[in-house]
XYZ file of C-alpha atoms in Angstrom:
719
model
C 164.949 60.147 -70.489
C 163.802 62.140 -73.501
C 166.189 62.542 -76.376
C 166.746 65.750 -78.305
C 164.805 64.405 -81.313
C 161.836 63.548 -79.078
C 161.860 67.002 -77.524
C 162.061 68.645 -80.945
C 159.128 66.534 -82.157
C 157.053 67.470 -79.120
C 157.893 71.132 -79.635
C 156.864 70.883 -83.279
C 153.589 69.189 -82.359
C 152.768 71.874 -79.823
C 153.606 74.584 -82.359
C 151.387 73.004 -85.015
C 148.543 72.441 -82.553
C 148.787 76.050 -81.377
C 148.551 77.406 -84.920
C 145.739 75.060 -85.964
C 143.733 75.659 -82.768
C 143.975 79.427 -83.247
C 142.785 79.105 -86.858
C 139.875 76.873 -85.855
C 138.776 79.280 -83.097
C 138.929 82.287 -85.428
C 136.926 80.522 -88.138
C 134.276 79.191 -85.742
C 133.844 82.631 -84.143
C 133.311 84.121 -87.610
C 130.882 81.339 -88.442
C 128.821 81.882 -85.284
C 128.720 85.659 -85.756
C 128.116 85.941 -89.526
C 127.351 82.723 -91.352
C 125.211 80.771 -88.892
C 122.457 83.370 -88.204
C 122.248 84.353 -91.869
C 122.136 80.767 -93.077
C 119.528 79.843 -90.475
C 117.285 82.727 -91.557
C 117.681 81.835 -95.249
C 116.499 78.297 -94.610
C 113.578 79.590 -92.548
C 112.539 81.837 -95.437
C 112.916 78.985 -97.922
C 110.758 76.654 -95.832
C 108.328 79.531 -95.036
C 108.647 78.507 -91.400
C 105.476 79.368 -89.499
C 107.353 79.939 -86.256
C 109.556 82.435 -88.084
C 106.536 84.392 -89.347
C 104.811 84.102 -85.998
C 107.690 86.040 -84.490
C 107.643 88.508 -87.392
C 103.847 89.117 -87.393
C 102.617 88.244 -83.880
C 99.281 90.086 -84.192
C 98.338 88.643 -87.593
C 99.426 85.176 -86.458
C 96.636 85.122 -83.875
C 93.985 84.727 -86.573
C 95.858 83.030 -89.446
C 99.003 80.968 -90.003
C 98.890 81.078 -93.824
C 102.284 81.674 -95.465
C 103.491 82.395 -98.997
C 106.129 80.164 -100.618
C 107.578 82.528 -103.219
C 111.217 81.641 -102.447
C 110.516 77.907 -102.611
C 108.509 78.228 -105.836
C 111.179 80.334 -107.522
C 114.013 77.969 -106.638
C 112.041 74.854 -107.576
C 111.160 76.420 -110.937
C 114.772 77.445 -111.603
C 116.225 74.008 -110.845
C 114.658 72.089 -113.800
C 116.059 74.578 -116.318
C 119.502 74.532 -114.712
C 119.565 70.741 -114.450
C 118.572 70.445 -118.107
C 121.620 72.516 -119.089
C 124.050 70.247 -117.253
C 122.427 66.844 -117.871
C 120.834 67.090 -121.319
C 123.601 65.081 -123.001
C 126.104 67.753 -124.030
C 129.415 68.049 -122.210
C 129.243 71.313 -120.288
C 133.025 71.226 -119.872
C 134.988 69.709 -122.750
C 138.518 68.383 -122.361
C 140.874 69.148 -125.248
C 144.509 68.273 -125.795
C 147.155 70.912 -125.260
C 148.586 69.932 -128.623
C 147.834 67.470 -131.427
C 149.594 64.603 -129.638
C 147.264 64.915 -126.648
C 144.031 64.979 -128.653
C 143.371 61.224 -128.363
C 144.309 61.278 -124.678
C 141.850 64.115 -124.082
C 139.023 61.992 -125.508
C 140.007 59.117 -123.209
C 140.104 61.455 -120.196
C 136.673 62.886 -121.124
C 135.158 59.395 -121.339
C 136.763 58.353 -118.055
C 135.521 61.414 -116.127
C 132.010 61.074 -117.559
C 132.021 57.433 -116.451
C 133.247 58.352 -112.969
C 130.601 61.038 -112.580
C 127.623 59.158 -113.985
C 128.262 55.562 -112.978
C 130.547 55.622 -109.952
C 129.183 58.728 -108.207
C 125.592 59.003 -109.474
C 126.226 62.678 -110.127
C 122.647 63.771 -110.872
C 121.421 63.967 -107.226
C 124.785 65.395 -106.159
C 124.511 68.152 -108.762
C 120.878 68.790 -107.803
C 121.722 69.232 -104.110
C 124.809 71.279 -105.016
C 122.749 73.775 -107.002
C 119.907 73.806 -104.507
C 122.281 74.674 -101.659
C 123.695 77.489 -103.783
C 120.255 78.941 -104.559
C 119.045 78.727 -100.944
C 122.095 79.768 -98.942
C 124.086 81.671 -101.573
C 126.898 79.096 -101.784
C 126.903 75.391 -102.586
C 129.833 73.183 -101.603
C 131.017 69.727 -102.626
C 134.066 67.754 -101.607
C 136.009 65.476 -103.956
C 138.657 63.002 -102.844
C 140.111 59.702 -104.019
C 138.479 56.622 -102.532
C 140.675 53.545 -102.705
C 139.719 50.286 -101.013
C 141.895 47.212 -101.286
C 141.315 43.505 -100.693
C 143.425 40.364 -100.986
C 142.827 37.062 -102.697
C 144.964 33.895 -102.637
C 146.926 33.115 -105.806
C 148.677 29.795 -106.472
C 151.449 29.423 -109.052
C 154.527 27.310 -109.855
C 157.873 29.145 -109.610
C 161.516 28.221 -109.837
C 164.010 29.298 -107.197
C 164.954 32.572 -108.880
C 161.341 33.625 -109.416
C 160.522 32.728 -105.813
C 163.260 35.020 -104.529
C 162.021 37.835 -106.746
C 158.508 37.323 -105.373
C 159.804 37.614 -101.813
C 161.482 40.922 -102.654
C 158.124 42.422 -103.618
C 156.964 42.103 -100.007
C 153.767 40.161 -100.711
C 152.447 37.813 -98.032
C 153.398 34.239 -98.952
C 151.094 31.786 -97.195
C 152.442 28.440 -98.418
C 155.474 27.018 -100.229
C 155.540 23.340 -101.178
C 158.596 21.125 -101.429
C 160.383 21.356 -104.809
C 159.335 18.848 -107.428
C 161.615 16.790 -109.653
C 162.325 19.855 -111.805
C 163.166 22.070 -108.821
C 159.931 24.122 -109.059
C 157.857 25.245 -106.070
C 154.088 25.533 -105.765
C 153.613 28.894 -104.061
C 150.444 30.424 -102.599
C 150.471 34.141 -101.773
C 147.941 36.902 -101.117
C 147.517 39.223 -104.078
C 146.166 42.721 -103.466
C 143.478 44.105 -105.728
C 141.218 47.157 -105.715
C 137.643 46.896 -104.525
C 137.254 50.548 -105.429
C 139.673 52.957 -107.035
C 137.779 56.053 -108.085
C 137.038 59.635 -107.030
C 134.334 60.224 -104.442
C 132.123 63.328 -104.545
C 129.806 64.344 -101.712
C 127.714 67.371 -100.760
C 128.748 69.400 -97.731
C 126.743 71.894 -95.698
C 128.291 75.345 -95.584
C 128.555 75.300 -91.782
C 130.748 72.179 -91.978
C 133.496 74.060 -93.848
C 135.718 76.538 -92.006
C 137.840 79.096 -93.840
C 139.852 82.202 -93.065
C 137.455 85.154 -92.593
C 139.682 87.574 -94.526
C 139.974 85.362 -97.636
C 138.450 86.578 -100.908
C 138.147 83.026 -102.248
C 138.694 79.511 -100.958
C 141.835 79.203 -103.089
C 143.346 82.277 -101.416
C 142.547 81.146 -97.863
C 145.486 80.124 -95.694
C 143.211 77.824 -93.724
C 140.336 75.639 -94.975
C 138.971 72.800 -92.866
C 136.221 70.214 -92.931
C 134.576 69.611 -89.565
C 133.202 66.077 -89.367
C 131.464 63.962 -86.769
C 132.922 60.443 -87.087
C 132.961 57.238 -85.066
C 135.919 55.664 -83.330
C 135.532 52.764 -85.744
C 136.214 55.137 -88.644
C 139.380 56.427 -86.974
C 140.671 52.900 -86.402
C 139.989 51.919 -90.008
C 141.969 54.936 -91.197
C 144.792 53.974 -88.834
C 144.879 50.461 -90.292
C 145.219 51.985 -93.760
C 148.218 53.996 -92.559
C 146.511 57.387 -92.887
C 145.937 58.244 -89.212
C 148.097 57.776 -86.114
C 147.699 58.319 -82.354
C 144.093 57.072 -82.501
C 144.523 55.347 -79.136
C 144.686 58.811 -77.511
C 141.143 59.675 -78.657
C 138.378 58.985 -76.148
C 134.665 58.801 -76.899
C 131.941 60.035 -74.563
C 129.422 57.234 -75.305
C 126.781 59.881 -76.112
C 124.829 59.712 -79.374
C 122.249 61.922 -81.024
C 121.942 65.696 -80.785
C 123.558 65.855 -77.371
C 126.885 64.797 -78.880
C 126.985 67.785 -81.262
C 128.234 71.317 -80.760
C 126.097 74.452 -80.757
C 126.542 75.147 -84.501
C 125.290 71.708 -85.517
C 122.419 71.964 -83.035
C 121.370 75.361 -84.397
C 121.278 74.072 -87.981
C 119.432 70.904 -86.980
C 116.700 73.057 -85.483
C 116.037 74.482 -88.970
C 116.864 71.847 -91.591
C 116.329 68.778 -89.381
C 113.231 67.286 -87.848
C 112.042 69.076 -84.738
C 112.533 65.981 -82.666
C 114.218 66.122 -79.307
C 115.258 62.810 -77.847
C 117.028 61.973 -74.658
C 120.733 61.175 -74.931
C 121.392 57.509 -75.591
C 124.328 55.715 -74.019
C 125.719 52.794 -75.994
C 128.054 50.174 -74.510
C 129.573 49.684 -77.989
C 132.669 51.894 -77.948
C 133.136 51.625 -81.729
C 129.966 53.710 -82.149
C 131.218 56.583 -80.027
C 131.335 59.812 -82.046
C 133.995 62.506 -81.956
C 134.564 65.695 -83.942
C 137.641 65.901 -86.147
C 139.000 68.825 -88.141
C 140.501 67.896 -91.496
C 142.603 70.988 -92.195
C 144.157 72.106 -95.483
C 146.500 74.768 -94.254
C 149.425 76.859 -95.449
C 151.920 76.748 -92.594
C 155.672 77.165 -92.115
C 156.299 73.719 -90.726
C 160.094 73.542 -91.173
C 160.997 77.050 -90.031
C 162.392 78.266 -93.377
C 160.052 81.261 -93.508
C 158.021 79.870 -96.454
C 154.480 78.534 -96.166
C 153.988 74.905 -97.168
C 150.703 73.277 -98.205
C 149.915 70.668 -95.555
C 147.069 68.301 -94.651
C 146.693 68.201 -90.864
C 143.881 66.334 -89.093
C 143.331 67.045 -85.396
C 140.942 65.689 -82.787
C 140.854 66.500 -79.073
C 144.219 68.345 -79.232
C 145.805 65.319 -80.898
C 147.378 65.308 -84.350
C 146.079 62.313 -86.293
C 147.634 63.181 -89.617
C 150.320 65.573 -90.834
C 151.671 65.328 -94.374
C 152.302 67.529 -97.428
C 149.234 68.239 -99.507
C 149.700 65.862 -102.434
C 146.634 67.329 -104.181
C 148.119 70.804 -104.460
C 144.903 72.435 -103.233
C 141.930 71.891 -100.945
C 139.243 69.412 -102.148
C 136.265 71.802 -101.836
C 134.389 73.316 -104.785
C 131.954 76.199 -104.486
C 129.268 77.579 -106.770
C 127.112 80.652 -106.196
C 124.268 82.206 -108.256
C 125.488 85.712 -107.364
C 129.027 86.419 -106.304
C 130.429 89.328 -104.348
C 133.771 90.293 -105.923
C 135.773 90.508 -102.686
C 134.264 87.964 -100.304
C 133.337 84.278 -100.152
C 130.065 84.526 -98.255
C 127.486 86.338 -100.373
C 125.431 88.981 -98.594
C 122.374 88.380 -100.791
C 120.962 85.060 -101.896
C 117.627 84.176 -103.413
C 116.228 84.216 -99.867
C 117.013 87.925 -99.469
C 116.258 88.682 -103.105
C 112.704 87.390 -102.887
C 112.313 87.239 -99.108
C 111.103 90.843 -98.817
C 108.382 90.185 -101.372
C 107.428 86.965 -99.595
C 107.155 88.832 -96.261
C 104.819 91.432 -97.806
C 102.641 88.769 -99.400
C 102.376 86.873 -96.106
C 101.236 90.017 -94.298
C 98.752 91.052 -97.016
C 97.361 87.539 -97.391
C 96.716 87.231 -93.670
C 95.043 90.652 -93.620
C 92.802 89.665 -96.531
C 91.875 86.399 -94.843
C 91.146 88.232 -91.599
C 88.945 90.758 -93.428
C 87.052 88.030 -95.286
C 86.504 86.158 -92.029
C 84.987 89.241 -90.446
C 82.771 89.816 -93.491
C 81.492 86.238 -93.640
C 81.171 85.814 -89.879
C 80.734 89.341 -88.558
C 80.833 90.243 -84.916
C 77.679 91.731 -83.369
C 76.899 94.094 -80.519
C 74.163 92.715 -78.276
C 72.231 94.340 -75.413
C 71.839 92.023 -72.388
C 68.742 94.024 -71.293
C 66.955 93.249 -74.584
C 67.617 89.486 -74.898
C 68.277 86.504 -72.739
C 72.054 86.520 -73.015
C 72.270 82.986 -71.619
C 70.475 81.632 -74.704
C 73.081 83.227 -76.947
C 76.088 82.077 -74.936
C 74.875 78.468 -74.878
C 74.161 78.493 -78.614
C 70.486 77.678 -78.333
C 68.399 77.655 -81.487
C 65.869 80.048 -79.932
C 67.061 83.265 -78.318
C 64.348 84.900 -76.208
C 63.857 88.645 -76.633
C 62.442 90.654 -73.791
C 59.291 92.664 -74.396
C 59.479 96.347 -75.097
C 62.624 96.153 -77.208
C 62.982 96.178 -80.993
C 65.470 94.103 -82.936
C 67.591 97.152 -83.620
C 67.781 97.694 -79.881
C 68.741 94.057 -79.206
C 71.369 93.319 -81.901
C 73.643 95.664 -83.848
C 76.191 94.254 -86.421
C 79.810 95.321 -86.010
C 80.875 97.456 -89.004
C 83.628 95.884 -91.169
C 85.917 97.975 -93.353
C 86.066 96.537 -96.861
C 89.359 95.580 -98.500
C 91.006 98.517 -100.232
C 90.555 98.199 -104.011
C 94.282 98.638 -104.698
C 95.255 95.687 -102.457
C 95.095 93.128 -105.266
C 96.833 95.544 -107.607
C 99.656 95.726 -105.101
C 99.838 91.928 -104.981
C 100.169 91.890 -108.753
C 102.887 94.529 -108.484
C 104.782 92.295 -106.050
C 104.499 89.378 -108.463
C 105.979 91.521 -111.224
C 108.822 92.599 -108.956
C 109.606 88.978 -108.187
C 109.749 88.136 -111.891
C 112.060 91.067 -112.581
C 114.434 90.093 -109.781
C 114.664 86.398 -110.623
C 113.889 86.005 -114.327
C 111.383 83.239 -113.464
C 108.231 84.496 -115.166
C 104.819 83.032 -115.768
C 105.909 82.529 -119.367
C 108.708 80.234 -118.165
C 106.284 78.294 -116.023
C 103.577 78.047 -118.693
C 101.044 79.622 -116.327
C 100.100 82.791 -118.234
C 97.098 81.710 -120.317
C 95.752 85.273 -120.583
C 98.721 86.646 -122.472
C 97.944 89.080 -125.269
C 100.962 87.873 -127.233
C 99.760 84.826 -129.163
C 102.527 84.570 -131.797
C 105.280 81.983 -131.611
C 107.911 84.621 -132.404
C 106.690 86.914 -129.651
C 106.544 84.173 -127.053
C 110.033 82.979 -128.087
C 111.439 86.502 -127.733
C 109.929 86.880 -124.266
C 111.281 83.494 -123.159
C 114.757 84.298 -124.456
C 114.821 87.557 -122.527
C 113.534 85.990 -119.327
C 116.055 83.132 -119.578
C 119.053 85.450 -119.620
C 119.435 85.526 -115.847
C 119.144 81.734 -115.594
C 121.709 81.342 -118.362
C 124.057 83.660 -116.470
C 123.635 81.534 -113.329
C 124.315 78.367 -115.325
C 127.406 79.955 -116.840
C 128.654 81.022 -113.415
C 128.192 77.481 -112.104
C 130.069 76.026 -115.077
C 132.951 78.503 -115.025
C 133.599 78.227 -111.288
C 132.917 75.069 -109.288
C 132.246 72.634 -112.130
C 135.269 73.815 -114.142
C 137.512 73.467 -111.093
C 136.040 70.032 -110.314
C 136.929 68.770 -113.810
C 140.459 70.126 -113.481
C 140.802 68.402 -110.101
C 139.484 65.084 -111.471
C 142.097 65.195 -114.238
C 144.831 65.636 -111.626
C 143.493 62.808 -109.442
C 143.214 60.391 -112.369
C 146.776 61.079 -113.432
C 147.990 60.463 -109.870
C 145.998 57.378 -108.886
C 145.013 55.438 -112.035
C 147.736 52.793 -112.205
C 145.837 49.947 -113.891
C 143.884 49.507 -117.094
C 140.328 50.739 -116.603
C 137.337 49.622 -118.666
C 134.533 52.170 -119.026
C 131.245 51.824 -120.830
C 128.859 54.737 -121.062
C 127.132 53.844 -124.315
C 128.072 51.449 -127.052
C 131.168 49.281 -126.862
C 133.401 49.105 -123.752
C 136.528 51.251 -123.864
C 139.857 50.324 -122.281
C 141.844 53.205 -120.814
C 145.484 52.691 -119.854
C 147.425 54.953 -117.485
C 149.527 56.068 -120.458
C 146.342 57.348 -122.145
C 145.872 59.864 -119.311
C 149.398 61.262 -119.278
C 149.282 64.565 -121.097
C 148.493 68.256 -120.902
C 144.842 69.157 -121.223
C 142.814 72.320 -121.620
C 139.249 72.762 -120.379
C 136.684 74.549 -122.526
C 133.269 75.524 -121.183
C 130.584 74.938 -123.793
C 129.938 78.315 -125.409
C 126.436 77.193 -126.384
C 125.271 76.944 -122.772
C 121.603 77.816 -123.006
C 118.209 77.195 -121.428
C 116.561 76.865 -124.838
C 114.291 73.900 -125.377
C 115.543 70.938 -127.379
C 112.872 71.576 -129.984
C 114.249 75.081 -130.609
C 117.819 73.773 -130.912
C 116.667 71.000 -133.259
C 114.882 73.517 -135.466
C 118.012 75.665 -135.642
C 120.127 72.670 -136.637
C 117.665 71.679 -139.360
C 117.724 75.219 -140.758
C 121.523 75.201 -140.709
C 121.674 71.847 -142.502
C 119.242 73.047 -145.172
C 121.307 76.194 -145.808
C 124.545 74.150 -146.053
C 123.048 71.669 -148.516
C 121.698 74.475 -150.701
C 125.068 76.237 -150.697
C 126.969 73.041 -151.495
C 124.581 72.206 -154.341
C 125.288 75.652 -155.814
C 128.962 74.717 -156.124
C 130.239 76.508 -153.012
C 131.589 73.924 -150.581
C 131.148 75.568 -147.189
C 131.036 72.322 -145.198
C 132.889 69.018 -145.289
C 131.214 65.633 -144.738
C 132.601 65.677 -141.212
C 130.906 69.039 -140.549
C 127.590 67.633 -141.732
C 128.125 64.556 -139.546
C 128.615 66.828 -136.512
C 125.305 68.559 -137.261
C 123.486 65.218 -137.426
C 125.226 64.109 -134.225
C 124.210 67.275 -132.399
C 120.629 66.910 -133.637
C 120.416 63.322 -132.368
C 121.804 64.392 -128.998
C 119.110 67.067 -128.675
C 116.564 64.272 -129.115
C 118.031 62.485 -126.095
C 119.976 59.848 -128.089
C 123.459 59.358 -126.659
C 124.678 56.317 -128.606
C 124.659 58.166 -131.941
C 127.077 55.613 -133.391
C 124.170 53.179 -133.768
C 122.471 55.530 -136.243
C 125.159 57.462 -138.151
C 128.844 56.902 -138.923
C 131.661 59.405 -138.899
C 132.913 59.805 -142.511
C 136.470 60.294 -141.260
C 136.409 56.892 -139.567
C 134.782 55.329 -142.645
C 137.533 56.807 -144.840
C 140.252 55.472 -142.556
C 138.632 52.050 -142.597
C 138.469 52.079 -146.400
C 142.157 52.954 -146.636
C 143.024 50.146 -144.243
C 140.940 47.645 -146.218
C 142.607 48.713 -149.484
C 145.980 48.160 -147.841
C 144.884 44.658 -146.811
C 143.772 43.923 -150.402
C 147.037 45.158 -151.894
C 149.116 43.185 -149.393
C 147.102 40.027 -150.064
C 147.304 40.377 -153.857
C 151.101 40.587 -153.625
C 151.156 37.066 -152.172
C 148.904 35.486 -154.838
C 150.023 34.005 -158.171
C 149.937 36.411 -161.153
C 147.056 34.611 -162.900
C 144.903 34.956 -159.730
C 145.715 38.674 -159.602
C 144.805 38.977 -163.283
C 141.555 37.148 -162.555
C 140.763 39.636 -159.761
C 141.321 42.684 -161.949
C 139.368 41.068 -164.808
C 136.302 39.874 -162.918
C 136.411 42.125 -159.812
C 136.622 39.237 -157.325
C 138.750 36.256 -156.426
C 137.916 32.675 -157.352
C 135.815 31.038 -154.675
C 138.518 28.430 -153.997
C 141.160 31.118 -153.406
C 138.791 33.336 -151.407
C 137.951 30.541 -148.946
C 141.631 29.790 -148.418
C 142.231 33.284 -146.992
C 141.731 34.311 -143.342
C 138.108 35.199 -142.470
C 138.742 38.920 -142.004
C 140.388 39.069 -145.454
C 137.382 37.283 -146.971
C 135.101 39.963 -145.550
C 137.304 42.700 -147.025
C 137.307 41.164 -150.520
C 133.566 40.491 -150.462
C 132.977 44.130 -149.503
C 135.128 45.512 -152.352
C 133.912 44.528 -155.812
C 135.673 46.098 -158.774
C 133.577 47.226 -161.758
C 133.534 44.549 -164.513
C 132.307 44.222 -168.070
C 132.148 40.447 -168.508
C 130.636 37.386 -166.836
C 132.615 35.443 -164.256
C 132.534 31.647 -164.375
C 130.379 29.771 -161.975
C 132.464 27.517 -159.782
C 131.472 24.902 -157.244
C 132.154 25.882 -153.657
C 134.997 24.038 -152.046
C 135.894 23.187 -148.496
C 137.198 26.091 -146.441
C 140.561 25.251 -144.879
C 141.758 27.046 -141.754
C 143.588 30.301 -142.430
C 146.479 31.870 -140.630
C 145.754 34.581 -138.079
C 146.254 38.169 -139.254
C 149.149 40.180 -137.899
C 148.995 43.911 -137.276
C 151.491 46.464 -136.107
C 151.051 48.280 -132.837
C 150.279 51.666 -134.409
C 147.856 52.783 -137.014
C 146.382 49.372 -137.606
C 148.598 48.759 -140.691
C 149.293 45.204 -141.800
C 152.922 44.242 -141.224
C 152.737 40.492 -141.590
C 152.092 38.759 -144.914
C 148.677 37.245 -145.402
C 149.302 34.021 -147.269
C 146.577 31.719 -148.547
C 146.778 28.049 -147.722
C 146.121 27.061 -151.367
C 149.262 27.205 -153.544
C 150.097 26.480 -157.140
C 149.851 22.816 -157.956
C 147.611 22.079 -154.982
C 144.701 19.734 -155.510
C 142.772 20.858 -152.417
C 140.234 22.610 -154.600
C 140.339 20.141 -157.474
C 137.009 18.837 -158.855
C 137.431 15.582 -156.912
C 137.520 17.448 -153.609
C 134.497 19.711 -154.238
C 131.153 19.504 -152.445
C 129.152 18.231 -155.386
C 125.646 18.781 -153.985
C 126.156 22.514 -153.451
C 124.720 25.040 -155.843
C 127.237 27.125 -157.791
C 128.137 30.570 -156.459
C 125.886 33.237 -157.985
C 127.285 36.324 -156.232
C 129.383 37.529 -159.204
C 127.813 39.802 -161.819
C 126.580 38.274 -165.037
C 128.032 38.982 -168.497
C 131.738 38.298 -167.626
C 134.247 36.276 -169.722
C 134.451 32.546 -169.163
C 137.350 31.159 -167.126
C 139.905 29.187 -169.179
C 139.628 25.417 -169.010
C 143.030 24.892 -167.411
C 142.030 26.920 -164.331
C 143.578 29.894 -162.625
C 146.743 29.815 -160.571
C 147.419 26.164 -161.313
C 144.137 25.051 -159.664
């Protein structure tokens, strides 16, 4: 007998399934009516599909199948410039702290996200496909989610009774507990969980795989956004083992693989972007390979009946709810970019395919007409009289065609007249090329193909390139301000939610440890205002001119730039040359100043622990006696050897003594200041460095400047 709670749960499930099914049907109907035919045609134009043009120009297709690839050429020429903007070394989106306390955390977050994009996701091909989808179809989509995979390893340790009870409370799987030893301790073996992978995952998604509310003006405003995926039963069972899915046992596969297991939308798109290969359906006895379609829905729904919409993640398959939980991400995981955006709709009515497609259609028609005309001119048709010649000789292609007597050649054969190509045909083709350049901004100057240009000056060419690059720079800016900006914001949120262990990243230079506390803060995102398609050589020239002007102004007594400003110019110049590890070539003066202050603090702290006569010796000769120097910790020796005071006399030459072990340095947790006292091993009255304990065969130390006073005979500091 069903209880009231069971009946309420069934009622809730039916209500949720009814709402989700209605949303899915509405979105798929909109996709079939609007998106699918338009997207299919855009891909056909991009690929210059011959079957597409055969249907468009059936008469011309009888004699020629030549096509023009203007859309493909334009997109392929635009991609290198756009990719250079986003992968040339500069951060397109910079992360800054909301206040001064978050500045260091912002740098750590920036390094972590760059590491996740470049090393863990191989972002270059993802970004390339993202932009290419946007240029072809009018919208490019990616999906970002957190990918966490865990594994266990056995750990053996010795615990007392109290620690063993605490271990049991944690819920870990204890595999073995030995008998207590004589001290009452137990040797315990348990399975410790660790992460095989704990990072964001980014993947490209075809537009037809994403469903959204037809009346939405943007994906963020849509009440329903879903990802339609074809997955295996094995995938569903793995997700159930991880505790993400439930009710997987109610899902049944059909044992059909290949195109016959897909719906009509997937089949339509495969006919355009896939290989034109039609195979028979394959039946596999392995049930784990069976494929089913699931809908991963990010929906705003009133699930508790309070009249307020809640953000939920609901996954359904075959009228079964596999997952239903609040949306912990706060938004859907999809990110869209578009080269041209319509203000009040998601799906753009015009992409590059429509923008240049008309010109490509005209060029295909004209090119085929020209080829047809040239074919008739080079191999003209003739009118022949069967009464004047032996027509059988002509039909069989014999080398000798017999002419009947009483007929002249003009009576036997008459060439078919061919109308010559209109003289303005090629002018019209040139006009179409100019129209394409005006619509796209991809000119022959950009491509380096205009060798007949009348403008031979560097200034003139640069001005033309800057003007033609404006549209590409606008597209790059739109990409950065929309999808890429939102992706960075989403990655910040995911890292703050899921990074719970110390992470080591290494992009260039030394490895960097990032703790979860380093990511806890408020951050602002700033899109690089210098986003430009300019060549690196042009940017380098501008930086050199700027540096020259600053140096001239500073030399005139007007300090317009600090050493840190000049360092930033050098850093930017090295980055334009493709050098990312700039720390190997130049040093930040701010860091150098901080290091100098820290070293001076170490010197002052050390001098306070030395006898007065040793301190007097240091200020007199600019260095410590060799015996005292070698008694200090190694890092203190390096500091003293790197800081020589100016002197006016000659320091004594002393034999080098044995170097006893020094105490380890002690630092505070903040700022790197020395809190412990650095004490030398050698003290007053010690004979460790006496003449009888010296290394007699060693040459005297010659590192001190000449011309210093001679050390007194009784020694310094009682040595």
